[in-house]
Short mmCIF file of N, CA and C in Angstrom, two decimals:
data_model
loop_
_atom_site.label_atom_id
_atom_site.label_comp_id
_atom_site.label_asym_id
_atom_site.label_seq_id
_atom_site.Cartn_x
_atom_site.Cartn_y
_atom_site.Cartn_z
N LEU U 1 0.81 -1.20 0.00
CA LEU U 1 0.00 0.00 0.00
C LEU U 1 0.84 1.26 0.00
N ALA U 2 1.94 1.24 0.70
CA ALA U 2 2.74 2.45 0.81
C ALA U 2 3.33 2.90 -0.52
N ALA U 3 3.46 1.98 -1.47
CA ALA U 3 4.07 2.31 -2.75
C ALA U 3 3.03 2.72 -3.80
N MET U 4 1.76 2.68 -3.45
CA MET U 4 0.72 3.00 -4.42
C MET U 4 0.51 4.51 -4.52
N PRO U 5 0.23 5.01 -5.73
CA PRO U 5 -0.08 6.44 -5.86
C PRO U 5 -1.40 6.77 -5.16
N ASP U 6 -1.56 8.00 -4.76
CA ASP U 6 -2.78 8.46 -4.11
C ASP U 6 -3.76 8.96 -5.17
N TYR U 7 -4.82 8.20 -5.40
CA TYR U 7 -5.83 8.60 -6.38
C TYR U 7 -7.04 9.27 -5.72
N THR U 8 -6.96 9.52 -4.43
CA THR U 8 -8.07 10.12 -3.71
C THR U 8 -8.59 11.40 -4.36
N PRO U 9 -7.72 12.30 -4.83
CA PRO U 9 -8.25 13.53 -5.45
C PRO U 9 -9.09 13.28 -6.70
N ARG U 10 -8.96 12.13 -7.31
CA ARG U 10 -9.70 11.84 -8.55
C ARG U 10 -11.04 11.14 -8.29
N LEU U 11 -11.35 10.85 -7.03
CA LEU U 11 -12.60 10.14 -6.73
C LEU U 11 -13.83 10.89 -7.21
N GLY U 12 -13.78 12.20 -7.18
CA GLY U 12 -14.92 13.00 -7.60
C GLY U 12 -15.27 12.87 -9.07
N THR U 13 -14.38 12.27 -9.85
CA THR U 13 -14.66 12.09 -11.28
C THR U 13 -15.47 10.82 -11.55
N LEU U 14 -15.63 9.98 -10.54
CA LEU U 14 -16.39 8.74 -10.72
C LEU U 14 -17.88 9.05 -10.73
N GLU U 15 -18.54 8.69 -11.80
CA GLU U 15 -19.96 9.01 -11.96
C GLU U 15 -20.85 7.80 -11.76
N PHE U 16 -20.36 6.79 -11.11
CA PHE U 16 -21.15 5.57 -10.88
C PHE U 16 -21.11 5.25 -9.39
N PRO U 17 -22.05 4.43 -8.92
CA PRO U 17 -22.07 4.09 -7.49
C PRO U 17 -20.83 3.32 -7.07
N VAL U 18 -20.31 3.65 -5.90
CA VAL U 18 -19.15 2.96 -5.33
C VAL U 18 -19.49 2.57 -3.90
N ASP U 19 -19.42 1.28 -3.60
CA ASP U 19 -19.61 0.80 -2.24
C ASP U 19 -18.25 0.52 -1.62
N LEU U 20 -18.03 1.05 -0.44
CA LEU U 20 -16.82 0.80 0.33
C LEU U 20 -17.22 -0.13 1.47
N ILE U 21 -16.66 -1.33 1.49
CA ILE U 21 -17.04 -2.34 2.46
C ILE U 21 -15.89 -2.54 3.44
N VAL U 22 -16.18 -2.37 4.72
CA VAL U 22 -15.16 -2.52 5.75
C VAL U 22 -15.74 -3.30 6.93
N GLY U 23 -14.85 -3.89 7.71
CA GLY U 23 -15.25 -4.54 8.94
C GLY U 23 -15.40 -3.52 10.06
N GLU U 24 -16.33 -3.77 10.93
CA GLU U 24 -16.60 -2.86 12.06
C GLU U 24 -15.35 -2.60 12.91
N HIS U 25 -14.51 -3.61 13.06
CA HIS U 25 -13.35 -3.49 13.95
C HIS U 25 -12.06 -3.14 13.22
N ASP U 26 -12.15 -2.76 11.96
CA ASP U 26 -10.97 -2.36 11.20
C ASP U 26 -10.89 -0.83 11.19
N GLY U 27 -10.39 -0.30 12.29
CA GLY U 27 -10.38 1.15 12.45
C GLY U 27 -9.60 1.89 11.38
N LYS U 28 -8.46 1.35 10.97
CA LYS U 28 -7.63 2.03 9.98
C LYS U 28 -8.36 2.19 8.65
N PHE U 29 -8.88 1.09 8.12
CA PHE U 29 -9.50 1.16 6.80
C PHE U 29 -10.91 1.73 6.85
N ARG U 30 -11.56 1.63 7.99
CA ARG U 30 -12.85 2.31 8.12
C ARG U 30 -12.63 3.82 8.06
N GLY U 31 -11.59 4.29 8.73
CA GLY U 31 -11.27 5.72 8.68
C GLY U 31 -10.92 6.18 7.28
N LEU U 32 -10.14 5.37 6.58
CA LEU U 32 -9.80 5.71 5.19
C LEU U 32 -11.05 5.76 4.32
N ALA U 33 -11.94 4.78 4.50
CA ALA U 33 -13.17 4.74 3.70
C ALA U 33 -14.05 5.95 4.00
N GLU U 34 -14.15 6.32 5.26
CA GLU U 34 -14.95 7.49 5.61
C GLU U 34 -14.38 8.75 4.96
N GLY U 35 -13.07 8.85 4.90
CA GLY U 35 -12.45 9.99 4.22
C GLY U 35 -12.71 9.97 2.72
N MET U 36 -12.70 8.79 2.13
CA MET U 36 -12.95 8.66 0.69
C MET U 36 -14.37 9.06 0.33
N LEU U 37 -15.31 8.81 1.23
CA LEU U 37 -16.72 9.14 0.96
C LEU U 37 -16.92 10.61 0.67
N GLU U 38 -16.09 11.45 1.29
CA GLU U 38 -16.23 12.89 1.08
C GLU U 38 -16.05 13.27 -0.38
N GLY U 39 -15.27 12.48 -1.12
CA GLY U 39 -15.02 12.79 -2.52
C GLY U 39 -15.81 11.95 -3.51
N LEU U 40 -16.61 11.02 -3.01
CA LEU U 40 -17.37 10.14 -3.89
C LEU U 40 -18.81 10.63 -4.01
N PRO U 41 -19.20 11.14 -5.16
CA PRO U 41 -20.56 11.66 -5.31
C PRO U 41 -21.63 10.59 -5.13
N ALA U 42 -21.36 9.35 -5.51
CA ALA U 42 -22.35 8.28 -5.39
C ALA U 42 -21.79 7.14 -4.54
N GLY U 43 -21.10 7.50 -3.46
CA GLY U 43 -20.48 6.49 -2.62
C GLY U 43 -21.29 6.21 -1.37
N ARG U 44 -21.11 5.00 -0.85
CA ARG U 44 -21.72 4.66 0.43
C ARG U 44 -20.78 3.70 1.17
N LEU U 45 -20.86 3.75 2.47
CA LEU U 45 -20.02 2.92 3.32
C LEU U 45 -20.88 1.81 3.90
N LEU U 46 -20.45 0.57 3.70
CA LEU U 46 -21.13 -0.59 4.27
C LEU U 46 -20.19 -1.20 5.31
N VAL U 47 -20.64 -1.21 6.55
CA VAL U 47 -19.83 -1.72 7.65
C VAL U 47 -20.37 -3.07 8.08
N VAL U 48 -19.52 -4.09 8.01
CA VAL U 48 -19.92 -5.44 8.39
C VAL U 48 -19.71 -5.60 9.89
N PRO U 49 -20.79 -5.85 10.64
CA PRO U 49 -20.68 -5.98 12.09
C PRO U 49 -19.78 -7.15 12.51
N ASP U 50 -19.07 -6.96 13.60
CA ASP U 50 -18.23 -8.00 14.21
C ASP U 50 -17.15 -8.54 13.29
N ALA U 51 -16.78 -7.81 12.26
CA ALA U 51 -15.70 -8.23 11.36
C ALA U 51 -14.52 -7.28 11.53
N GLY U 52 -13.35 -7.80 11.21
CA GLY U 52 -12.13 -6.99 11.26
C GLY U 52 -11.69 -6.62 9.86
N HIS U 53 -10.40 -6.77 9.60
CA HIS U 53 -9.83 -6.34 8.33
C HIS U 53 -10.20 -7.24 7.16
N ASN U 54 -10.34 -8.54 7.37
CA ASN U 54 -10.57 -9.46 6.27
C ASN U 54 -12.02 -9.94 6.25
N VAL U 55 -12.91 -9.08 5.79
CA VAL U 55 -14.34 -9.38 5.79
C VAL U 55 -14.64 -10.64 4.99
N ALA U 56 -13.96 -10.83 3.87
CA ALA U 56 -14.24 -11.99 3.01
C ALA U 56 -14.01 -13.32 3.73
N LEU U 57 -13.02 -13.39 4.59
CA LEU U 57 -12.76 -14.63 5.35
C LEU U 57 -13.55 -14.68 6.65
N GLU U 58 -13.75 -13.55 7.28
CA GLU U 58 -14.40 -13.53 8.58
C GLU U 58 -15.91 -13.70 8.50
N ASP U 59 -16.53 -13.16 7.47
CA ASP U 59 -17.99 -13.27 7.33
C ASP U 59 -18.38 -13.20 5.86
N PRO U 60 -18.11 -14.27 5.11
CA PRO U 60 -18.43 -14.25 3.67
C PRO U 60 -19.91 -14.06 3.38
N ALA U 61 -20.79 -14.52 4.26
CA ALA U 61 -22.23 -14.34 4.03
C ALA U 61 -22.61 -12.86 4.11
N ALA U 62 -22.02 -12.16 5.07
CA ALA U 62 -22.30 -10.72 5.19
C ALA U 62 -21.76 -9.96 3.99
N LEU U 63 -20.60 -10.38 3.50
CA LEU U 63 -20.03 -9.74 2.30
C LEU U 63 -20.97 -9.97 1.11
N ALA U 64 -21.46 -11.19 0.96
CA ALA U 64 -22.39 -11.48 -0.13
C ALA U 64 -23.64 -10.62 0.00
N ASP U 65 -24.12 -10.40 1.22
CA ASP U 65 -25.28 -9.53 1.42
C ASP U 65 -24.99 -8.11 0.96
N CYS U 66 -23.78 -7.64 1.17
CA CYS U 66 -23.39 -6.31 0.70
C CYS U 66 -23.53 -6.20 -0.81
N PHE U 67 -23.15 -7.26 -1.52
CA PHE U 67 -23.22 -7.24 -2.98
C PHE U 67 -24.65 -7.30 -3.48
N ARG U 68 -25.56 -7.81 -2.66
CA ARG U 68 -26.96 -7.92 -3.07
C ARG U 68 -27.75 -6.65 -2.78
N ARG U 69 -27.19 -5.72 -2.02
CA ARG U 69 -27.92 -4.49 -1.70
C ARG U 69 -28.07 -3.61 -2.93
N ASP U 70 -29.16 -2.85 -2.95
CA ASP U 70 -29.33 -1.91 -4.07
C ASP U 70 -29.24 -0.50 -3.59
#
């Protein structure tokens, strides 16, 4: 992650819905996602309860539910 360019300033150019999915107990990436929302015109934050950093392994059913939301 440290070697990746920062594309945050370009988030406002995205004209389609963007879901940011984080675990409830992943403070670092939840904070990053909350900051990204400020620049996403059609963004929303989905927080998976009782999950940490690896939502896909910790609660795959909850992750699947996130993909089914409209």
